[in-house]
Amino acid sequence: MEGKEEDVRLGANKFSERQPIGTAAQGTDDKDYKEPPPAPLFEPGELKSWSFYRAGIAEFVATFLFLYITILTVMGVSKSSSKCATVGIQGIAWSFGGMIFALVYCTAGISGGHINPAVTFGLFLARKLSLTRAIFYIVMQCLGAICGAGVVKGFQQGLYMGNGGGANVVAHGYTKGSGLGAEIVGTFVLVYTVFSATDAKRNARDSHVPWIFWVGPFIGAALAAIYHQVIIRAIPFKSRS
């Protein structure tokens, strides 16, 4: 019991991500800033820490709530014959943006507030977190998304099935290539924003073509990670000098 109490007392700082939300260097002068070491590929000690599992639970709950609210919003707009009688497209945008804002605010200090496998993948490529934590986060995020969609289906099965569960699809008139390109660009903007917002120095799902919505975000995340680490921060060049 004593060991568990000590672990809880230390909290997320015991096995934290490397600058997950960019708070550690706030108030630090740029000249005093030191680049944190990259996260190890495997960090077995994390598996013995309650803070590791607490972070995964936070990602699960956040993704669950995000999918639950946003799917209901999309289906509410879809079922209406008149968009003027619903929150409309702008309301959907506010739903997604508002939920992300609230959930990141609530979970940032616990898990980093990723709530998206693409964000976790990009941060892993930049060595901001270990492979152990990245895999755990992605598994918990996917489980949270499945459960969130499942609860919606359980409450509104007819509406859910009639609107395809609110899943992403390539709109009529667009090719799969166009959809893939849109996913890459959109995810690049998302993950690059995450990198910029969490930079400690600067602060001193399911469809008929599901691969597009996995490949696109992961490519976008990878490009954002490379752009931030190589172009903006010039990490490889710093290590040579």
mmCIF file of C-alpha atoms in Angstrom:
data_model
loop_
_atom_site.group_PDB
_atom_site.id
_atom_site.type_symbol
_atom_site.label_atom_id
_atom_site.label_comp_id
_atom_site.label_asym_id
_atom_site.label_seq_id
_atom_site.Cartn_x
_atom_site.Cartn_y
_atom_site.Cartn_z
ATOM 1 C CA MET A 1 0.000 0.000 0.000
ATOM 2 C CA GLU A 2 2.823 2.346 0.789
ATOM 3 C CA GLY A 3 4.227 2.018 -2.703
ATOM 4 C CA LYS A 4 0.821 2.711 -4.269
ATOM 5 C CA GLU A 5 0.305 5.788 -2.114
ATOM 6 C CA GLU A 6 3.681 7.119 -3.139
ATOM 7 C CA ASP A 7 2.853 6.509 -6.795
ATOM 8 C CA VAL A 8 -0.456 8.365 -6.491
ATOM 9 C CA ARG A 9 1.260 11.203 -4.642
ATOM 10 C CA LEU A 10 3.775 11.647 -7.453
ATOM 11 C CA GLY A 11 0.959 11.434 -10.001
ATOM 12 C CA ALA A 12 1.537 11.949 -13.710
ATOM 13 C CA ASN A 13 4.962 13.502 -13.150
ATOM 14 C CA LYS A 14 6.511 10.149 -12.244
ATOM 15 C CA PHE A 15 6.435 8.809 -15.782
ATOM 16 C CA SER A 16 5.250 11.830 -17.721
ATOM 17 C CA GLU A 17 5.573 12.481 -21.434
ATOM 18 C CA ARG A 18 8.423 14.640 -22.609
ATOM 19 C CA GLN A 19 6.817 18.095 -22.506
ATOM 20 C CA PRO A 20 3.332 16.738 -23.400
ATOM 21 C CA ILE A 21 1.517 20.026 -23.070
ATOM 22 C CA GLY A 22 4.336 22.553 -23.006
ATOM 23 C CA THR A 23 3.832 23.743 -19.442
ATOM 24 C CA ALA A 24 7.165 22.818 -17.928
ATOM 25 C CA ALA A 25 9.081 25.590 -19.612
ATOM 26 C CA GLN A 26 6.588 28.396 -19.124
ATOM 27 C CA GLY A 27 8.364 31.348 -17.608
ATOM 28 C CA THR A 28 11.775 30.029 -18.654
ATOM 29 C CA ASP A 29 14.029 32.308 -20.666
ATOM 30 C CA ASP A 30 14.832 31.122 -24.168
ATOM 31 C CA LYS A 31 18.577 31.246 -23.469
ATOM 32 C CA ASP A 32 18.140 28.909 -20.491
ATOM 33 C CA TYR A 33 16.003 26.413 -22.362
ATOM 34 C CA LYS A 34 17.435 22.950 -22.881
ATOM 35 C CA GLU A 35 15.952 20.529 -25.366
ATOM 36 C CA PRO A 36 14.452 17.629 -23.395
ATOM 37 C CA PRO A 37 15.885 14.199 -24.220
ATOM 38 C CA PRO A 38 13.817 12.081 -26.597
ATOM 39 C CA ALA A 39 11.507 9.563 -25.006
ATOM 40 C CA PRO A 40 12.880 6.023 -24.975
ATOM 41 C CA LEU A 41 11.323 3.584 -27.410
ATOM 42 C CA PHE A 42 10.307 1.313 -24.549
ATOM 43 C CA GLU A 43 9.858 2.437 -20.962
ATOM 44 C CA PRO A 44 8.959 -0.686 -18.938
ATOM 45 C CA GLY A 45 8.793 1.304 -15.711
ATOM 46 C CA GLU A 46 5.633 2.999 -16.967
ATOM 47 C CA LEU A 47 3.723 -0.268 -16.738
ATOM 48 C CA LYS A 48 4.159 -0.242 -12.953
ATOM 49 C CA SER A 49 2.916 3.307 -12.535
ATOM 50 C CA TRP A 50 -0.695 4.219 -11.761
ATOM 51 C CA SER A 51 -0.209 7.519 -13.613
ATOM 52 C CA PHE A 52 0.344 5.542 -16.843
ATOM 53 C CA TYR A 53 -3.019 3.788 -16.558
ATOM 54 C CA ARG A 54 -4.728 6.942 -15.332
ATOM 55 C CA ALA A 55 -3.596 8.702 -18.513
ATOM 56 C CA GLY A 56 -5.021 5.870 -20.635
ATOM 57 C CA ILE A 57 -8.333 6.040 -18.794
ATOM 58 C CA ALA A 58 -8.429 9.801 -19.401
ATOM 59 C CA GLU A 59 -7.921 9.219 -23.132
ATOM 60 C CA PHE A 60 -10.674 6.582 -23.147
ATOM 61 C CA VAL A 61 -13.213 8.797 -21.381
ATOM 62 C CA ALA A 62 -12.358 11.867 -23.467
ATOM 63 C CA THR A 63 -12.693 9.980 -26.761
ATOM 64 C CA PHE A 64 -15.899 8.352 -25.550
ATOM 65 C CA LEU A 65 -17.476 11.719 -24.771
ATOM 66 C CA PHE A 66 -16.185 13.267 -27.991
ATOM 67 C CA LEU A 67 -17.725 10.579 -30.200
ATOM 68 C CA TYR A 68 -20.951 10.456 -28.216
ATOM 69 C CA ILE A 69 -21.652 14.188 -28.509
ATOM 70 C CA THR A 70 -20.424 14.730 -32.058
ATOM 71 C CA ILE A 71 -22.211 11.702 -33.565
ATOM 72 C CA LEU A 72 -25.488 12.772 -31.959
ATOM 73 C CA THR A 73 -24.991 16.274 -33.373
ATOM 74 C CA VAL A 74 -24.294 15.011 -36.895
ATOM 75 C CA MET A 75 -27.276 12.669 -36.853
ATOM 76 C CA GLY A 76 -29.543 15.381 -35.456
ATOM 77 C CA VAL A 77 -28.712 17.572 -38.440
ATOM 78 C CA SER A 78 -28.988 14.682 -40.906
ATOM 79 C CA LYS A 79 -32.458 13.564 -39.840
ATOM 80 C CA SER A 80 -34.057 16.981 -40.317
ATOM 81 C CA SER A 81 -35.624 17.862 -43.652
ATOM 82 C CA SER A 82 -34.741 21.503 -43.075
ATOM 83 C CA LYS A 83 -31.271 22.530 -41.908
ATOM 84 C CA CYS A 84 -32.810 25.715 -40.535
ATOM 85 C CA ALA A 85 -34.596 23.606 -37.913
ATOM 86 C CA THR A 86 -31.280 22.265 -36.561
ATOM 87 C CA VAL A 87 -27.906 23.655 -35.494
ATOM 88 C CA GLY A 88 -26.766 23.157 -39.106
ATOM 89 C CA ILE A 89 -23.240 22.698 -40.427
ATOM 90 C CA GLN A 90 -21.956 25.524 -38.260
ATOM 91 C CA GLY A 91 -23.422 23.793 -35.218
ATOM 92 C CA ILE A 92 -21.600 20.595 -36.139
ATOM 93 C CA ALA A 93 -18.360 22.544 -36.382
ATOM 94 C CA TRP A 94 -19.002 24.139 -32.986
ATOM 95 C CA SER A 95 -19.789 20.714 -31.549
ATOM 96 C CA PHE A 96 -16.491 19.248 -32.693
ATOM 97 C CA GLY A 97 -14.418 22.292 -31.812
ATOM 98 C CA GLY A 98 -16.124 22.912 -28.489
ATOM 99 C CA MET A 99 -15.762 19.321 -27.350
ATOM 100 C CA ILE A 100 -12.095 19.208 -28.313
ATOM 101 C CA PHE A 101 -11.481 22.489 -26.474
ATOM 102 C CA ALA A 102 -13.207 21.268 -23.298
ATOM 103 C CA LEU A 103 -11.753 17.756 -23.321
ATOM 104 C CA VAL A 104 -8.184 18.855 -24.028
ATOM 105 C CA TYR A 105 -8.479 21.393 -21.214
ATOM 106 C CA CYS A 106 -9.684 18.654 -18.845
ATOM 107 C CA THR A 107 -7.153 15.965 -19.796
ATOM 108 C CA ALA A 108 -4.046 17.890 -20.865
ATOM 109 C CA GLY A 109 -2.455 17.715 -17.436
ATOM 110 C CA ILE A 110 -3.162 13.975 -17.131
ATOM 111 C CA SER A 111 -2.454 12.417 -20.513
ATOM 112 C CA GLY A 112 -1.542 15.327 -22.764
ATOM 113 C CA GLY A 113 -5.082 15.495 -24.160
ATOM 114 C CA HIS A 114 -4.419 13.699 -27.443
ATOM 115 C CA ILE A 115 -7.966 12.309 -28.048
ATOM 116 C CA ASN A 116 -6.872 11.261 -31.541
ATOM 117 C CA PRO A 117 -4.593 8.423 -32.742
ATOM 118 C CA ALA A 118 -3.095 10.747 -35.351
ATOM 119 C CA VAL A 119 -1.964 13.200 -32.648
ATOM 120 C CA THR A 120 -0.456 10.366 -30.611
ATOM 121 C CA PHE A 121 1.276 8.982 -33.718
ATOM 122 C CA GLY A 122 2.765 12.363 -34.597
ATOM 123 C CA LEU A 123 4.052 12.941 -31.060
ATOM 124 C CA PHE A 124 5.529 9.448 -31.018
ATOM 125 C CA LEU A 125 7.412 10.104 -34.265
ATOM 126 C CA ALA A 126 8.809 13.260 -32.673
ATOM 127 C CA ARG A 127 9.917 11.137 -29.691
ATOM 128 C CA LYS A 128 7.670 13.003 -27.280
ATOM 129 C CA LEU A 129 6.385 9.763 -25.781
ATOM 130 C CA SER A 130 7.440 6.122 -25.707
ATOM 131 C CA LEU A 131 6.106 3.419 -28.009
ATOM 132 C CA THR A 132 4.605 1.733 -24.949
ATOM 133 C CA ARG A 133 2.536 4.804 -24.112
ATOM 134 C CA ALA A 134 1.677 5.525 -27.753
ATOM 135 C CA ILE A 135 0.234 2.038 -28.318
ATOM 136 C CA PHE A 136 -1.676 2.186 -25.023
ATOM 137 C CA TYR A 137 -3.122 5.602 -25.891
ATOM 138 C CA ILE A 138 -4.226 4.522 -29.378
ATOM 139 C CA VAL A 139 -5.878 1.350 -28.032
ATOM 140 C CA MET A 140 -7.739 3.326 -25.363
ATOM 141 C CA GLN A 141 -8.761 6.010 -27.873
ATOM 142 C CA CYS A 142 -10.175 3.410 -30.264
ATOM 143 C CA LEU A 143 -12.014 1.634 -27.441
ATOM 144 C CA GLY A 144 -13.437 4.954 -26.263
ATOM 145 C CA ALA A 145 -14.606 5.776 -29.790
ATOM 146 C CA ILE A 146 -16.243 2.364 -30.197
ATOM 147 C CA CYS A 147 -18.024 2.680 -26.850
ATOM 148 C CA GLY A 148 -19.148 6.239 -27.585
ATOM 149 C CA ALA A 149 -20.640 5.209 -30.918
ATOM 150 C CA GLY A 150 -22.097 2.080 -29.307
ATOM 151 C CA VAL A 151 -23.977 4.085 -26.676
ATOM 152 C CA VAL A 152 -25.453 6.313 -29.389
ATOM 153 C CA LYS A 153 -26.541 3.220 -31.323
ATOM 154 C CA GLY A 154 -28.067 1.754 -28.189
ATOM 155 C CA PHE A 155 -30.139 4.864 -27.483
ATOM 156 C CA GLN A 156 -31.028 5.774 -31.071
ATOM 157 C CA GLN A 157 -30.659 2.590 -33.097
ATOM 158 C CA GLY A 158 -33.055 3.512 -35.889
ATOM 159 C CA LEU A 159 -31.588 6.969 -36.330
ATOM 160 C CA TYR A 160 -28.058 5.581 -36.037
ATOM 161 C CA MET A 161 -28.523 2.895 -38.698
ATOM 162 C CA GLY A 162 -30.454 5.231 -40.980
ATOM 163 C CA ASN A 163 -27.614 7.748 -41.033
ATOM 164 C CA GLY A 164 -24.701 5.350 -41.232
ATOM 165 C CA GLY A 165 -23.724 6.034 -37.649
ATOM 166 C CA GLY A 166 -22.555 9.505 -38.599
ATOM 167 C CA ALA A 167 -19.441 7.962 -40.155
ATOM 168 C CA ASN A 168 -17.167 9.802 -42.573
ATOM 169 C CA VAL A 169 -17.746 9.119 -46.259
ATOM 170 C CA VAL A 170 -16.314 10.593 -49.431
ATOM 171 C CA ALA A 171 -18.951 13.048 -50.653
ATOM 172 C CA HIS A 172 -20.624 12.470 -54.007
ATOM 173 C CA GLY A 173 -18.613 13.962 -56.843
ATOM 174 C CA TYR A 174 -15.223 13.528 -55.146
ATOM 175 C CA THR A 175 -12.689 10.753 -55.697
ATOM 176 C CA LYS A 176 -10.943 8.691 -53.065
ATOM 177 C CA GLY A 177 -7.768 10.570 -53.934
ATOM 178 C CA SER A 178 -9.483 13.869 -53.137
ATOM 179 C CA GLY A 179 -10.680 12.460 -49.827
ATOM 180 C CA LEU A 180 -7.214 11.215 -48.970
ATOM 181 C CA GLY A 181 -5.680 14.592 -49.821
ATOM 182 C CA ALA A 182 -8.220 16.406 -47.667
ATOM 183 C CA GLU A 183 -7.471 14.083 -44.735
ATOM 184 C CA ILE A 184 -3.716 14.623 -45.110
ATOM 185 C CA VAL A 185 -3.986 18.419 -45.250
ATOM 186 C CA GLY A 186 -6.530 18.626 -42.454
ATOM 187 C CA THR A 187 -4.545 16.350 -40.150
ATOM 188 C CA PHE A 188 -1.333 18.223 -40.947
ATOM 189 C CA VAL A 189 -2.963 21.443 -39.747
ATOM 190 C CA LEU A 190 -4.282 19.691 -36.619
ATOM 191 C CA VAL A 191 -1.032 18.004 -35.595
ATOM 192 C CA TYR A 192 1.126 21.008 -36.490
ATOM 193 C CA THR A 193 -1.119 23.137 -34.275
ATOM 194 C CA VAL A 194 -0.639 20.608 -31.453
ATOM 195 C CA PHE A 195 3.138 20.748 -31.878
ATOM 196 C CA SER A 196 3.149 24.541 -31.902
ATOM 197 C CA ALA A 197 0.798 24.844 -28.928
ATOM 198 C CA THR A 198 2.780 22.348 -26.833
ATOM 199 C CA ASP A 199 6.257 23.515 -27.815
ATOM 200 C CA ALA A 200 7.926 24.178 -24.463
ATOM 201 C CA LYS A 201 10.466 26.544 -25.999
ATOM 202 C CA ARG A 202 7.823 28.669 -27.683
ATOM 203 C CA ASN A 203 5.879 28.764 -24.439
ATOM 204 C CA ALA A 204 8.848 29.909 -22.531
ATOM 205 C CA ARG A 205 -13.852 6.026 -38.248
ATOM 206 C CA ASP A 206 -15.990 3.400 -39.928
ATOM 207 C CA SER A 207 -17.131 3.781 -43.620
ATOM 208 C CA HIS A 208 -17.121 2.052 -47.004
ATOM 209 C CA VAL A 209 -13.579 3.342 -47.581
ATOM 210 C CA PRO A 210 -12.232 3.371 -43.980
ATOM 211 C CA TRP A 211 -8.572 3.228 -45.038
ATOM 212 C CA ILE A 212 -8.739 6.825 -46.254
ATOM 213 C CA PHE A 213 -9.628 8.032 -42.772
ATOM 214 C CA TRP A 214 -6.704 6.115 -41.268
ATOM 215 C CA VAL A 215 -4.005 6.520 -43.926
ATOM 216 C CA GLY A 216 -4.724 10.233 -44.462
ATOM 217 C CA PRO A 217 -4.484 11.276 -40.793
ATOM 218 C CA PHE A 218 -1.353 9.201 -40.173
ATOM 219 C CA ILE A 219 0.419 10.614 -43.236
ATOM 220 C CA GLY A 220 -0.616 14.126 -42.184
ATOM 221 C CA ALA A 221 0.636 13.464 -38.646
ATOM 222 C CA ALA A 222 3.960 12.161 -39.944
ATOM 223 C CA LEU A 223 4.437 15.194 -42.204
ATOM 224 C CA ALA A 224 3.616 17.542 -39.316
ATOM 225 C CA ALA A 225 6.131 15.769 -37.072
ATOM 226 C CA ILE A 226 8.864 15.952 -39.738
ATOM 227 C CA TYR A 227 8.093 19.590 -40.551
ATOM 228 C CA HIS A 228 8.171 20.662 -36.901
ATOM 229 C CA GLN A 229 11.254 18.672 -35.856
ATOM 230 C CA VAL A 230 13.380 19.126 -38.997
ATOM 231 C CA ILE A 231 12.318 22.470 -40.483
ATOM 232 C CA ILE A 232 11.070 24.526 -37.536
ATOM 233 C CA ARG A 233 13.251 23.168 -34.718
ATOM 234 C CA ALA A 234 16.147 21.818 -36.848
ATOM 235 C CA ILE A 235 16.741 19.032 -34.310
ATOM 236 C CA PRO A 236 18.933 16.838 -36.597
ATOM 237 C CA PHE A 237 21.222 19.778 -37.345
ATOM 238 C CA LYS A 238 21.499 20.727 -33.660
ATOM 239 C CA SER A 239 22.604 17.218 -32.749
ATOM 240 C CA ARG A 240 25.380 17.326 -35.388
ATOM 241 C CA SER A 241 26.729 20.636 -34.104
#
